[in-house]
Structures are given as structure tokens and as C-alpha cells.
mmCIF file of C-alpha atoms and ligand atoms in Angstrom:
data_model
loop_
_atom_site.group_PDB
_atom_site.id
_atom_site.type_symbol
_atom_site.label_atom_id
_atom_site.label_comp_id
_atom_site.label_asym_id
_atom_site.label_seq_id
_atom_site.Cartn_x
_atom_site.Cartn_y
_atom_site.Cartn_z
ATOM 1 C CA MET A 1 7.735 26.409 1.713
ATOM 2 C CA LYS A 2 9.319 26.186 5.161
ATOM 3 C CA MET A 3 10.716 23.255 7.036
ATOM 4 C CA THR A 4 8.102 21.408 9.064
ATOM 5 C CA GLU A 5 8.984 20.654 12.667
ATOM 6 C CA LEU A 6 8.014 17.056 13.396
ATOM 7 C CA ALA A 7 9.346 17.023 16.952
ATOM 8 C CA PRO A 8 11.789 19.243 18.852
ATOM 9 C CA ASN A 9 14.859 19.621 16.621
ATOM 10 C CA ILE A 10 13.595 17.178 13.977
ATOM 11 C CA PHE A 11 12.398 18.758 10.748
ATOM 12 C CA ALA A 12 11.013 17.626 7.395
ATOM 13 C CA CYS A 13 12.556 19.643 4.569
ATOM 14 C CA GLY A 14 11.822 17.599 1.440
ATOM 15 C CA GLU A 15 10.021 18.659 -1.693
ATOM 16 C CA LYS A 16 6.854 17.670 -3.503
ATOM 17 C CA ASP A 17 7.124 17.133 -7.248
ATOM 18 C CA LYS A 18 3.519 17.065 -8.390
ATOM 19 C CA ASP A 19 4.430 17.542 -12.039
ATOM 20 C CA ARG A 20 6.655 14.509 -12.396
ATOM 21 C CA LYS A 21 4.923 12.086 -14.738
ATOM 22 C CA MET A 22 7.122 8.992 -14.628
ATOM 23 C CA PHE A 23 9.516 7.379 -12.197
ATOM 24 C CA ASP A 24 12.624 5.713 -13.629
ATOM 25 C CA GLN A 25 10.982 6.469 -17.008
ATOM 26 C CA LEU A 26 8.920 3.363 -16.294
ATOM 27 C CA ILE A 27 6.326 3.933 -13.616
ATOM 28 C CA PRO A 28 3.470 6.415 -14.125
ATOM 29 C CA LEU A 29 3.060 8.909 -11.281
ATOM 30 C CA PRO A 30 -0.580 10.042 -11.391
ATOM 31 C CA GLU A 31 -0.023 12.593 -8.627
ATOM 32 C CA GLY A 32 3.751 13.053 -8.834
ATOM 33 C CA THR A 33 5.977 12.163 -5.916
ATOM 34 C CA THR A 34 7.905 13.600 -2.984
ATOM 35 C CA TYR A 35 11.591 13.524 -2.101
ATOM 36 C CA ASN A 36 11.790 13.568 1.663
ATOM 37 C CA SER A 37 14.771 15.023 3.432
ATOM 38 C CA TYR A 38 15.042 15.430 7.198
ATOM 39 C CA PHE A 39 17.127 17.757 9.329
ATOM 40 C CA VAL A 40 18.102 16.673 12.844
ATOM 41 C CA LYS A 41 19.730 19.168 15.186
ATOM 42 C CA GLY A 42 21.649 17.779 18.126
ATOM 43 C CA SER A 43 23.189 19.727 20.992
ATOM 44 C CA GLU A 44 26.600 19.567 19.280
ATOM 45 C CA LYS A 45 26.177 18.506 15.666
ATOM 46 C CA SER A 46 23.501 18.449 13.012
ATOM 47 C CA ALA A 47 22.623 16.053 10.216
ATOM 48 C CA LEU A 48 20.587 16.080 7.047
ATOM 49 C CA ILE A 49 19.108 12.647 6.332
ATOM 50 C CA ASP A 50 18.768 12.047 2.585
ATOM 51 C CA THR A 51 18.431 14.873 0.095
ATOM 52 C CA VAL A 52 16.292 15.536 -2.999
ATOM 53 C CA TYR A 53 16.176 14.961 -6.746
ATOM 54 C CA PRO A 54 18.620 17.323 -8.557
ATOM 55 C CA PRO A 55 15.947 19.594 -10.122
ATOM 56 C CA LYS A 56 14.730 20.391 -6.595
ATOM 57 C CA VAL A 57 18.140 21.292 -5.136
ATOM 58 C CA ASP A 58 17.564 25.051 -5.135
ATOM 59 C CA LEU A 59 14.303 24.685 -3.253
ATOM 60 C CA LEU A 60 16.032 22.617 -0.569
ATOM 61 C CA LEU A 61 18.841 25.155 -0.265
ATOM 62 C CA ASP A 62 16.299 27.984 0.017
ATOM 63 C CA LYS A 63 14.554 26.143 2.832
ATOM 64 C CA ILE A 64 17.817 25.619 4.657
ATOM 65 C CA GLU A 65 18.673 29.282 4.309
ATOM 66 C CA GLU A 66 15.262 30.425 5.447
ATOM 67 C CA ALA A 67 15.638 28.280 8.576
ATOM 68 C CA ASN A 68 18.986 30.009 9.286
ATOM 69 C CA ILE A 69 20.878 26.739 9.313
ATOM 70 C CA GLU A 70 24.496 27.802 9.238
ATOM 71 C CA LYS A 71 26.114 24.430 9.695
ATOM 72 C CA ILE A 72 25.415 20.874 8.607
ATOM 73 C CA ASP A 73 27.985 18.426 9.965
ATOM 74 C CA TYR A 74 26.710 15.242 8.409
ATOM 75 C CA ILE A 75 24.770 14.398 5.258
ATOM 76 C CA ILE A 76 23.385 10.916 5.822
ATOM 77 C CA SER A 77 22.887 9.074 2.540
ATOM 78 C CA ASN A 78 20.669 6.028 3.032
ATOM 79 C CA HIS A 79 20.637 5.074 -0.659
ATOM 80 C CA ALA A 80 22.429 6.374 -3.729
ATOM 81 C CA GLU A 81 19.552 6.602 -6.196
ATOM 82 C CA GLN A 82 19.553 10.219 -7.250
ATOM 83 C CA ASP A 83 16.080 11.083 -6.055
ATOM 84 C CA HIS A 84 17.745 10.945 -2.605
ATOM 85 C CA SER A 85 21.420 11.597 -3.232
ATOM 86 C CA GLY A 86 21.155 14.076 -6.096
ATOM 87 C CA ALA A 87 21.596 17.201 -3.995
ATOM 88 C CA ILE A 88 24.757 15.999 -2.217
ATOM 89 C CA PRO A 89 27.199 17.886 -4.518
ATOM 90 C CA ALA A 90 25.288 21.165 -4.102
ATOM 91 C CA LEU A 91 25.054 20.691 -0.340
ATOM 92 C CA LEU A 92 28.791 20.038 -0.093
ATOM 93 C CA GLU A 93 29.387 23.223 -2.027
ATOM 94 C CA ARG A 94 27.176 25.171 0.386
ATOM 95 C CA PHE A 95 28.548 23.372 3.495
ATOM 96 C CA PRO A 96 32.160 22.481 2.578
ATOM 97 C CA ASP A 97 32.944 21.083 6.033
ATOM 98 C CA ALA A 98 30.077 18.590 5.952
ATOM 99 C CA MET A 99 30.874 14.885 5.613
ATOM 100 C CA VAL A 100 28.732 12.310 3.849
ATOM 101 C CA VAL A 101 27.934 9.458 6.221
ATOM 102 C CA THR A 102 26.997 6.244 4.517
ATOM 103 C CA ASN A 103 27.943 2.629 3.846
ATOM 104 C CA GLU A 104 30.551 1.400 1.401
ATOM 105 C CA ARG A 105 28.063 0.493 -1.327
ATOM 106 C CA VAL A 106 26.342 3.882 -1.320
ATOM 107 C CA LYS A 107 29.716 5.567 -1.369
ATOM 108 C CA ASP A 108 30.780 3.622 -4.466
ATOM 109 C CA ASN A 109 27.569 4.607 -6.234
ATOM 110 C CA VAL A 110 27.680 8.266 -5.171
ATOM 111 C CA VAL A 111 31.315 8.575 -6.250
ATOM 112 C CA SER A 112 30.595 7.048 -9.656
ATOM 113 C CA MET A 113 27.260 8.762 -10.307
ATOM 114 C CA LEU A 114 27.807 12.192 -8.743
ATOM 115 C CA HIS A 115 31.615 12.447 -8.718
ATOM 116 C CA VAL A 116 31.769 13.293 -5.012
ATOM 117 C CA PRO A 117 35.414 13.123 -3.850
ATOM 118 C CA GLU A 118 36.366 9.956 -1.940
ATOM 119 C CA ASP A 119 37.659 11.922 1.056
ATOM 120 C CA LYS A 120 34.225 13.424 1.761
ATOM 121 C CA PHE A 121 32.837 10.179 3.207
ATOM 122 C CA ILE A 122 32.583 8.623 6.647
ATOM 123 C CA ILE A 123 31.862 4.935 6.126
ATOM 124 C CA VAL A 124 29.566 3.135 8.554
ATOM 125 C CA LYS A 125 28.733 -0.530 9.014
ATOM 126 C CA ASP A 126 25.608 -2.216 10.318
ATOM 127 C CA GLY A 127 25.046 -1.184 13.948
ATOM 128 C CA ASP A 128 27.470 1.754 13.879
ATOM 129 C CA SER A 129 26.309 5.080 15.235
ATOM 130 C CA ILE A 130 27.322 8.714 15.368
ATOM 131 C CA SER A 131 26.560 11.194 18.113
ATOM 132 C CA LEU A 132 25.029 14.603 17.546
ATOM 133 C CA GLY A 133 25.416 15.371 21.253
ATOM 134 C CA ASP A 134 22.058 14.700 22.842
ATOM 135 C CA LYS A 135 20.901 12.653 19.830
ATOM 136 C CA THR A 136 22.332 9.457 18.366
ATOM 137 C CA LEU A 137 21.982 8.210 14.821
ATOM 138 C CA GLU A 138 22.341 4.448 14.410
ATOM 139 C CA PHE A 139 22.689 2.791 11.025
ATOM 140 C CA ILE A 140 20.988 -0.434 9.980
ATOM 141 C CA LEU A 141 22.040 -1.939 6.668
ATOM 142 C CA ALA A 142 18.960 -2.991 4.687
ATOM 143 C CA PRO A 143 20.116 -4.198 1.274
ATOM 144 C CA PHE A 144 17.501 -4.697 -1.455
ATOM 145 C CA VAL A 145 14.822 -2.329 -0.241
ATOM 146 C CA HIS A 146 15.486 -0.783 -2.800
ATOM 147 C CA TRP A 147 19.052 -1.264 -4.116
ATOM 148 C CA PRO A 148 21.817 -3.420 -2.610
ATOM 149 C CA ASP A 149 23.171 -0.240 -0.996
ATOM 150 C CA THR A 150 20.117 0.761 1.034
ATOM 151 C CA MET A 151 20.292 1.373 4.778
ATOM 152 C CA PHE A 152 18.016 2.788 7.475
ATOM 153 C CA THR A 153 18.942 5.480 9.987
ATOM 154 C CA TYR A 154 17.513 5.274 13.497
ATOM 155 C CA LEU A 155 17.318 8.292 15.773
ATOM 156 C CA VAL A 156 17.654 6.407 19.019
ATOM 157 C CA GLU A 157 16.431 8.882 21.647
ATOM 158 C CA ASP A 158 13.267 9.843 19.740
ATOM 159 C CA LYS A 159 12.687 6.355 18.275
ATOM 160 C CA TYR A 160 12.387 7.818 14.763
ATOM 161 C CA LEU A 161 13.252 5.363 11.992
ATOM 162 C CA PHE A 162 14.226 6.751 8.567
ATOM 163 C CA THR A 163 13.584 3.924 6.093
ATOM 164 C CA CYS A 164 14.392 5.642 2.786
ATOM 165 C CA ASP A 165 12.482 3.848 -0.017
ATOM 166 C CA LEU A 166 10.852 1.227 2.205
ATOM 167 C CA PHE A 167 7.244 2.199 3.072
ATOM 168 C CA GLY A 168 7.265 5.010 0.516
ATOM 169 C CA ALA A 169 4.254 6.259 -1.410
ATOM 170 C CA HIS A 170 4.067 8.506 -4.443
ATOM 171 C CA TYR A 171 1.489 10.532 -2.544
ATOM 172 C CA THR A 172 1.464 14.302 -2.660
ATOM 173 C CA THR A 173 -1.888 15.029 -1.043
ATOM 174 C CA GLY A 174 -1.963 16.881 2.226
ATOM 175 C CA ASP A 175 0.441 17.153 5.057
ATOM 176 C CA VAL A 176 3.812 15.663 5.954
ATOM 177 C CA TRP A 177 2.001 13.333 8.373
ATOM 178 C CA ALA A 178 0.049 10.338 7.091
ATOM 179 C CA ASP A 179 -3.687 10.930 6.770
ATOM 180 C CA TYR A 180 -4.450 7.185 6.934
ATOM 181 C CA SER A 181 -6.972 7.521 4.108
ATOM 182 C CA ASP A 182 -7.955 4.861 1.564
ATOM 183 C CA ALA A 183 -6.202 7.016 -1.024
ATOM 184 C CA LEU A 184 -2.937 6.807 0.915
ATOM 185 C CA LEU A 185 -3.228 3.038 1.330
ATOM 186 C CA ASN A 186 -3.874 2.667 -2.396
ATOM 187 C CA SER A 187 -0.891 4.858 -3.208
ATOM 188 C CA ALA A 188 1.345 2.919 -0.802
ATOM 189 C CA LYS A 189 0.210 -0.370 -2.377
ATOM 190 C CA ARG A 190 0.907 0.972 -5.845
ATOM 191 C CA TYR A 191 4.386 2.026 -4.714
ATOM 192 C CA TYR A 192 4.943 -1.379 -3.127
ATOM 193 C CA ALA A 193 3.920 -3.114 -6.381
ATOM 194 C CA GLU A 194 6.218 -1.021 -8.507
ATOM 195 C CA ILE A 195 9.252 -0.659 -6.254
ATOM 196 C CA MET A 196 9.277 -3.245 -3.467
ATOM 197 C CA MET A 197 7.434 -6.283 -4.861
ATOM 198 C CA PRO A 198 10.564 -7.643 -6.604
ATOM 199 C CA PHE A 199 12.181 -7.651 -3.124
ATOM 200 C CA ARG A 200 9.213 -9.135 -1.271
ATOM 201 C CA SER A 201 11.183 -11.489 0.954
ATOM 202 C CA PHE A 202 13.596 -8.706 1.957
ATOM 203 C CA ALA A 203 10.733 -6.337 2.744
ATOM 204 C CA ALA A 204 9.106 -9.031 4.898
ATOM 205 C CA LYS A 205 12.379 -9.644 6.726
ATOM 206 C CA TYR A 206 12.879 -5.948 7.510
ATOM 207 C CA CYS A 207 9.259 -5.533 8.640
ATOM 208 C CA LYS A 208 9.938 -8.214 11.248
ATOM 209 C CA LYS A 209 13.131 -6.490 12.311
ATOM 210 C CA ILE A 210 11.405 -3.109 12.508
ATOM 211 C CA ARG A 211 8.705 -4.559 14.747
ATOM 212 C CA GLU A 212 11.512 -5.609 17.105
ATOM 213 C CA ILE A 213 12.990 -2.098 16.999
ATOM 214 C CA ASP A 214 9.491 -0.774 17.753
ATOM 215 C CA PRO A 215 9.943 2.803 16.462
ATOM 216 C CA ASN A 216 7.506 5.538 17.444
ATOM 217 C CA VAL A 217 7.593 7.034 13.959
ATOM 218 C CA ILE A 218 8.527 5.711 10.496
ATOM 219 C CA LEU A 219 9.873 8.320 8.088
ATOM 220 C CA PRO A 220 10.248 7.127 4.485
ATOM 221 C CA SER A 221 11.892 9.168 1.760
ATOM 222 C CA HIS A 222 8.743 9.255 -0.394
ATOM 223 C CA GLY A 223 5.267 10.110 0.850
ATOM 224 C CA PRO A 224 4.020 10.787 4.341
ATOM 225 C CA VAL A 225 5.474 10.113 7.771
ATOM 226 C CA TYR A 226 3.742 7.430 9.853
ATOM 227 C CA ASP A 227 3.158 8.212 13.514
ATOM 228 C CA LYS A 228 1.274 4.905 13.705
ATOM 229 C CA PRO A 229 3.943 2.527 12.354
ATOM 230 C CA GLU A 230 1.691 -0.509 12.750
ATOM 231 C CA TYR A 231 -0.550 0.864 9.975
ATOM 232 C CA ILE A 232 2.078 0.516 7.261
ATOM 233 C CA LEU A 233 3.698 -2.539 8.862
ATOM 234 C CA ASP A 234 0.353 -4.385 8.875
ATOM 235 C CA ALA A 235 -0.202 -3.473 5.220
ATOM 236 C CA TYR A 236 3.252 -4.761 4.291
ATOM 237 C CA ASP A 237 2.715 -7.958 6.279
ATOM 238 C CA ASP A 238 -0.312 -8.616 4.075
ATOM 239 C CA TRP A 239 1.314 -7.664 0.763
ATOM 240 C CA THR A 240 4.539 -9.559 1.419
ATOM 241 C CA SER A 241 2.806 -12.696 2.723
ATOM 242 C CA ASP A 242 2.397 -15.813 0.566
ATOM 243 C CA ARG A 243 -1.381 -15.352 0.567
ATOM 244 C CA VAL A 244 -3.170 -14.727 -2.743
ATOM 245 C CA LYS A 245 -6.798 -13.818 -3.330
ATOM 246 C CA ASN A 246 -9.538 -15.418 -5.380
ATOM 247 C CA LYS A 247 -8.717 -12.888 -8.078
ATOM 248 C CA VAL A 248 -7.741 -12.903 -11.758
ATOM 249 C CA ILE A 249 -5.990 -10.036 -13.478
ATOM 250 C CA MET A 250 -6.783 -9.979 -17.174
ATOM 251 C CA PRO A 251 -4.694 -7.457 -19.125
ATOM 252 C CA TYR A 252 -5.721 -7.522 -22.762
ATOM 253 C CA VAL A 253 -5.106 -5.820 -26.068
ATOM 254 C CA SER A 254 -7.557 -6.227 -28.917
ATOM 255 C CA MET A 255 -7.221 -4.843 -32.437
ATOM 256 C CA TYR A 256 -10.647 -5.724 -33.899
ATOM 257 C CA ASP A 257 -12.581 -6.669 -30.733
ATOM 258 C CA SER A 258 -12.278 -10.466 -31.088
ATOM 259 C CA THR A 259 -9.886 -10.765 -28.137
ATOM 260 C CA LYS A 260 -11.949 -8.208 -26.217
ATOM 261 C CA ILE A 261 -15.099 -10.291 -26.716
ATOM 262 C CA MET A 262 -13.208 -13.338 -25.422
ATOM 263 C CA ALA A 263 -11.873 -11.463 -22.396
ATOM 264 C CA GLU A 264 -15.280 -10.019 -21.527
ATOM 265 C CA TYR A 265 -16.955 -13.407 -21.907
ATOM 266 C CA LEU A 266 -14.367 -15.100 -19.688
ATOM 267 C CA THR A 267 -14.739 -12.306 -17.131
ATOM 268 C CA GLU A 268 -18.501 -12.825 -17.024
ATOM 269 C CA LYS A 269 -18.141 -16.588 -16.575
ATOM 270 C CA LEU A 270 -15.546 -16.221 -13.831
ATOM 271 C CA GLU A 271 -17.604 -13.649 -11.976
ATOM 272 C CA GLU A 272 -20.614 -15.986 -12.130
ATOM 273 C CA LYS A 273 -18.421 -18.463 -10.261
ATOM 274 C CA GLY A 274 -17.488 -15.950 -7.585
ATOM 275 C CA VAL A 275 -14.010 -15.133 -8.924
ATOM 276 C CA GLU A 276 -13.008 -11.463 -8.810
ATOM 277 C CA VAL A 277 -11.701 -10.314 -12.187
ATOM 278 C CA VAL A 278 -9.752 -7.180 -12.999
ATOM 279 C CA LEU A 279 -10.149 -6.744 -16.751
ATOM 280 C CA TRP A 280 -7.499 -4.326 -17.958
ATOM 281 C CA ASP A 281 -7.217 -2.618 -21.329
ATOM 282 C CA LEU A 282 -3.489 -2.401 -21.988
ATOM 283 C CA ILE A 283 -3.849 0.517 -24.364
ATOM 284 C CA GLU A 284 -6.143 2.726 -22.266
ATOM 285 C CA GLY A 285 -5.183 1.746 -18.743
ATOM 286 C CA ASP A 286 -2.585 3.058 -16.296
ATOM 287 C CA THR A 287 -0.180 0.171 -15.752
ATOM 288 C CA GLY A 288 0.189 1.118 -12.094
ATOM 289 C CA GLU A 289 -3.475 0.266 -11.471
ATOM 290 C CA LEU A 290 -2.954 -3.189 -12.931
ATOM 291 C CA LEU A 291 0.109 -3.679 -10.755
ATOM 292 C CA ILE A 292 -1.868 -2.859 -7.591
ATOM 293 C CA ASP A 293 -4.125 -5.818 -8.361
ATOM 294 C CA ALA A 294 -1.150 -7.979 -9.306
ATOM 295 C CA VAL A 295 0.062 -7.774 -5.669
ATOM 296 C CA ASP A 296 -2.403 -10.399 -4.488
ATOM 297 C CA ALA A 297 -4.027 -11.965 -7.577
ATOM 298 C CA ALA A 298 -3.811 -15.747 -7.872
ATOM 299 C CA THR A 299 -4.042 -15.868 -11.660
ATOM 300 C CA MET A 300 -3.252 -13.815 -14.730
ATOM 301 C CA VAL A 301 -4.988 -14.315 -18.072
ATOM 302 C CA ILE A 302 -3.373 -12.345 -20.873
ATOM 303 C CA GLY A 303 -5.617 -11.414 -23.776
ATOM 304 C CA VAL A 304 -3.700 -10.775 -26.965
ATOM 305 C CA SER A 305 -4.187 -10.047 -30.657
ATOM 306 C CA MET A 306 -1.777 -11.096 -33.376
ATOM 307 C CA VAL A 307 0.393 -8.432 -35.014
ATOM 308 C CA LEU A 308 2.129 -9.793 -38.112
ATOM 309 C CA SER A 309 3.379 -13.188 -36.915
ATOM 310 C CA GLY A 310 3.477 -12.647 -33.157
ATOM 311 C CA PRO A 311 1.703 -11.204 -30.113
ATOM 312 C CA HIS A 312 0.851 -7.522 -29.898
ATOM 313 C CA PRO A 313 3.848 -5.726 -28.290
ATOM 314 C CA SER A 314 1.662 -4.296 -25.501
ATOM 315 C CA ALA A 315 0.991 -7.808 -24.192
ATOM 316 C CA VAL A 316 4.685 -8.676 -24.467
ATOM 317 C CA TYR A 317 5.609 -5.557 -22.503
ATOM 318 C CA ALA A 318 3.045 -6.321 -19.783
ATOM 319 C CA SER A 319 4.357 -9.891 -19.490
ATOM 320 C CA TYR A 320 7.945 -8.668 -19.282
ATOM 321 C CA LEU A 321 7.080 -6.062 -16.648
ATOM 322 C CA LEU A 322 5.066 -8.467 -14.510
ATOM 323 C CA ASN A 323 7.843 -11.032 -14.673
ATOM 324 C CA ALA A 324 10.367 -8.416 -13.535
ATOM 325 C CA LEU A 325 8.178 -7.189 -10.668
ATOM 326 C CA LYS A 326 7.609 -10.734 -9.382
ATOM 327 C CA PRO A 327 4.010 -10.850 -8.201
ATOM 328 C CA LYS A 328 2.800 -13.952 -6.334
ATOM 329 C CA LEU A 329 0.838 -15.303 -9.321
ATOM 330 C CA LYS A 330 0.148 -19.047 -9.071
ATOM 331 C CA TYR A 331 -1.437 -19.623 -12.510
ATOM 332 C CA TYR A 332 -1.581 -18.055 -15.936
ATOM 333 C CA SER A 333 -3.239 -18.528 -19.283
ATOM 334 C CA ILE A 334 -3.234 -16.796 -22.647
ATOM 335 C CA ILE A 335 -6.333 -16.141 -24.710
ATOM 336 C CA GLY A 336 -6.491 -14.419 -28.069
ATOM 337 C CA SER A 337 -7.345 -14.290 -31.693
ATOM 338 C CA TYR A 338 -5.346 -14.318 -34.918
ATOM 339 C CA GLY A 339 -6.180 -13.650 -38.556
ATOM 340 C CA TRP A 340 -3.860 -15.480 -40.875
ATOM 341 C CA GLY A 341 -1.092 -17.189 -38.940
ATOM 342 C CA GLY A 342 1.809 -16.811 -36.541
ATOM 343 C CA ASN A 343 2.253 -17.797 -32.907
ATOM 344 C CA LEU A 344 0.511 -15.837 -30.154
ATOM 345 C CA THR A 345 1.900 -17.601 -27.112
ATOM 346 C CA LYS A 346 5.597 -18.434 -27.429
ATOM 347 C CA VAL A 347 7.020 -14.929 -26.977
ATOM 348 C CA ILE A 348 4.797 -14.319 -23.944
ATOM 349 C CA GLU A 349 5.677 -17.695 -22.393
ATOM 350 C CA ASN A 350 9.327 -16.885 -22.837
ATOM 351 C CA MET A 351 8.905 -13.734 -20.760
ATOM 352 C CA PHE A 352 8.396 -15.776 -17.592
ATOM 353 C CA THR A 353 12.031 -16.264 -16.730
ATOM 354 C CA ILE A 354 11.752 -15.255 -13.057
ATOM 355 C CA ILE A 355 8.207 -16.052 -12.009
ATOM 356 C CA LYS A 356 6.949 -19.541 -12.725
ATOM 357 C CA PRO A 357 3.151 -19.542 -12.584
ATOM 358 C CA GLU A 358 1.546 -22.844 -13.535
ATOM 359 C CA LYS A 359 0.271 -22.837 -17.090
ATOM 360 C CA LEU A 360 -3.465 -23.392 -17.600
ATOM 361 C CA GLU A 361 -5.143 -24.231 -20.935
ATOM 362 C CA TYR A 362 -4.755 -21.520 -23.572
ATOM 363 C CA VAL A 363 -7.661 -20.493 -25.767
ATOM 364 C CA ILE A 364 -6.320 -19.283 -29.114
ATOM 365 C CA ILE A 365 -8.819 -18.917 -31.937
ATOM 366 C CA LYS A 366 -9.004 -17.745 -35.534
ATOM 367 C CA GLY A 367 -11.131 -14.682 -36.155
ATOM 368 C CA ARG A 368 -14.203 -13.714 -34.145
ATOM 369 C CA PRO A 369 -15.237 -16.162 -31.396
ATOM 370 C CA LYS A 370 -18.136 -18.557 -32.069
ATOM 371 C CA GLY A 371 -19.797 -21.595 -30.461
ATOM 372 C CA ASP A 372 -16.848 -23.932 -29.825
ATOM 373 C CA ASP A 373 -14.594 -21.045 -28.853
ATOM 374 C CA PHE A 374 -16.975 -19.996 -26.089
ATOM 375 C CA ALA A 375 -17.100 -23.611 -24.883
ATOM 376 C CA LYS A 376 -13.291 -23.506 -24.528
ATOM 377 C CA LEU A 377 -13.565 -20.294 -22.506
ATOM 378 C CA ASP A 378 -16.219 -21.998 -20.334
ATOM 379 C CA ALA A 379 -13.736 -24.814 -19.697
ATOM 380 C CA LEU A 380 -10.991 -22.325 -18.808
ATOM 381 C CA ALA A 381 -13.360 -20.530 -16.409
ATOM 382 C CA ASN A 382 -14.134 -23.871 -14.755
ATOM 383 C CA GLU A 383 -10.446 -24.728 -14.462
ATOM 384 C CA ILE A 384 -9.598 -21.366 -12.879
ATOM 385 C CA ALA A 385 -12.552 -21.494 -10.459
ATOM 386 C CA GLN A 386 -11.513 -24.994 -9.402
ATOM 387 C CA LYS A 387 -7.905 -23.932 -8.832
ATOM 388 C CA HIS A 388 -9.129 -20.912 -6.849
ATOM 389 C CA GLU A 389 -11.185 -22.960 -4.406
ATOM 390 C CA ALA A 390 -8.128 -22.915 -2.139
ATOM 391 C CA PHE A 391 -8.223 -19.092 -2.056
ATOM 392 C CA ALA A 392 -11.992 -18.435 -1.908
HETATM 393 FE FE1 FEO B 1 13.499 6.585 -4.125
HETATM 394 FE FE2 FEO B 1 15.391 3.860 -4.993
HETATM 395 O O1 FEO B 1 14.927 5.656 -4.920
#
């Protein structure tokens, strides 16, 4: 693969990683991901903006060689997570005169994680810039999209904004440029749910700031490049807003179908009342799909079976993950079935240490559901539909 010229003297030189199955050993990647790196050649100096994941280092170096790049003056590191910083040591070996340009927090992380010598850094602050001759790179600190160290780099003359993780997508279909397809939007929403949702207020703040900057092009470090920045900014405005939809996510795990029968019955009753329900089998499903719907659902109902004396671990994991990712959920309930004892709800309740959705009635039954049990599910459906009137 060669570098792709995006504009005169601005090149994309990242790598696709279609075979990668998980991100951070946590997030499934159904189509892999990309590590975007960009090369900017000024009249006097040149810069590489972000690098690639360590296993892809050789491919990046091959690309650089094939393009006959004999000198890189600056390696801009917008964020120290190793999918972007991992190739810095190899690049410094290949270009020993290059300096790493970054902020103090990234430097600390790169020194500790990659053992790059302290004297290889040029430290920048918010609003600082460096000149490449006829091109200027300005730095905008943007903590918490993704880590506290994150910053953006703005190529002033071309109005190209390099946003690192913000606006990324684990999308490996097609070209470097965004195709603006439904598949891309879905992938970007999935990425938002998994990576940016815990930092929703920060993402919203930076979207506002970016609208003021008014870039011509947004270049994230995962997924495609947006030559229509308003497309991804509009999507983020929606996802980061306080608005929720008339929607229930219902992740469930069922050992002998009793909980499944309850979840399916409740789904049917809610749908009859005009409530959208995303019923999600925690054993079969891809968690990322559930998280996409968690972005704007008003309510979560967790369906759970008893294992020994407590809830099935899959339901506990889902509750823990959702709490950590901080969706906008307003309400929650737990439904489920037990055989001979224990407590189905306490461990799950205790997972909600960050998010504080309002608790609705639980429906916990013994064995397979029967007359009265269905009446309780009817009552829960009524309660949810009533609460959702504000979002219908
Ligand atoms: Fe793509 Fe936070 O790394």
C-alpha cells in the first residue's frame, strides 16, 4: 500500500487492521480497525501526525521508504495510547534527528510506556504552534477525548483538523475518505458508545469548539476522513445531547427459558404501547450492538437467571460495562427467575455506582412464569410506557 495524497503535501499513511478482533481486550471489532497516520510536508520541515499500533510498524516504515521520505523533523503525538504512539521508538530509530512534539501529559505516558528518552521531546501547550515553512501546525489541548493527555493538531493554512480518537470509527470498508453510508454512521455510533460515551460532556464541548474553528476537513486517527465535517459533528451533537428516545434496551440471559419468556412477553407488551424495544441475548449477541442502542435509550430492563445464590455473571458484566460507559439511561428495572433461593438484584444494583437511573418495579419470580407473574410484567410495561410519554 502507498501513501494516499489527500491534498498537496498532505498524505494519509496509516494502516488497516482487519484481523484485529478486540480493542483494549474489551470491545469487539467486527471489521477490525484502522490506525491513521498523516504526513505533512512543508516548504522547510515535515511532520508525521500520530503513528500506528506496534505490530504495524514495519508497514508504516515501508510506506515511508516507498514515498522516498528522507527526513521527518517532527513526530506529532496527539495521544499516548499505543495504537497511535506505538511506532514512535521505531521511527526515532529510522529518523534519529526527529523530535516528538506533544504536550506534557503525553510525554509522561510515552516515556513510561515506550521508554522514549526525555530529551527527544518538544513540549507544547494549548495554542502553541510550530512552522513547517509554508504550513503551520497549531495544537489544541483536548483532555478526555480519549485520555487526559489527548490533543488535536490543526493545519492552519489548509484548515485540516487532526482529532485523534475523537470522531473515530472502527471502519475498514473502502477508501480513506468517508463514504457517508449508513454502515459508516453505524460504525461511528458504535465507536462513540464504546470510546467516547463516558466523556460525553467533553465531546460535546469540543464539538462546539470545532464548529468555531470551522475546519474544512476532520481527520481522526481511526476510520475515514471527513471532508464534510458537519456530517460527523451533527451526529455527535445528537449522541452527546441530553435527549433520549422512547426506547428500552433489554439485555437478558436465561438458563432454562423462564427469564427469556418474561423478557419476550414484556417486549411484546411494550411494543403494543408504542415503545421500541431492543431485546438482547447476552450470550449470543455482540455487546457492541447493544451499546449502540444504549446511546439514546431511555430505559434498561435487565433479564437475569439465578446461578447458585446470585445473578448470572453475564448480566453482572453487562451492568458493570454499561455503568462504566455512562449511557443517558433515565430508568431501569430487573426481571428474572430463580429456582431455589438467592438474591437476583443486589449485585446488579450495586453495579450502578456512576450512572443513577431511577429504579422501576422489579419482577422476580420463582420458576416458569404464570398468571400473576404476567400481570406484574403488564404493570411494569404500563409504568415504563407512562414514564416514556415524555420521550414519545
Ligand atoms: Fe485510539 Fe485512545 O486510542
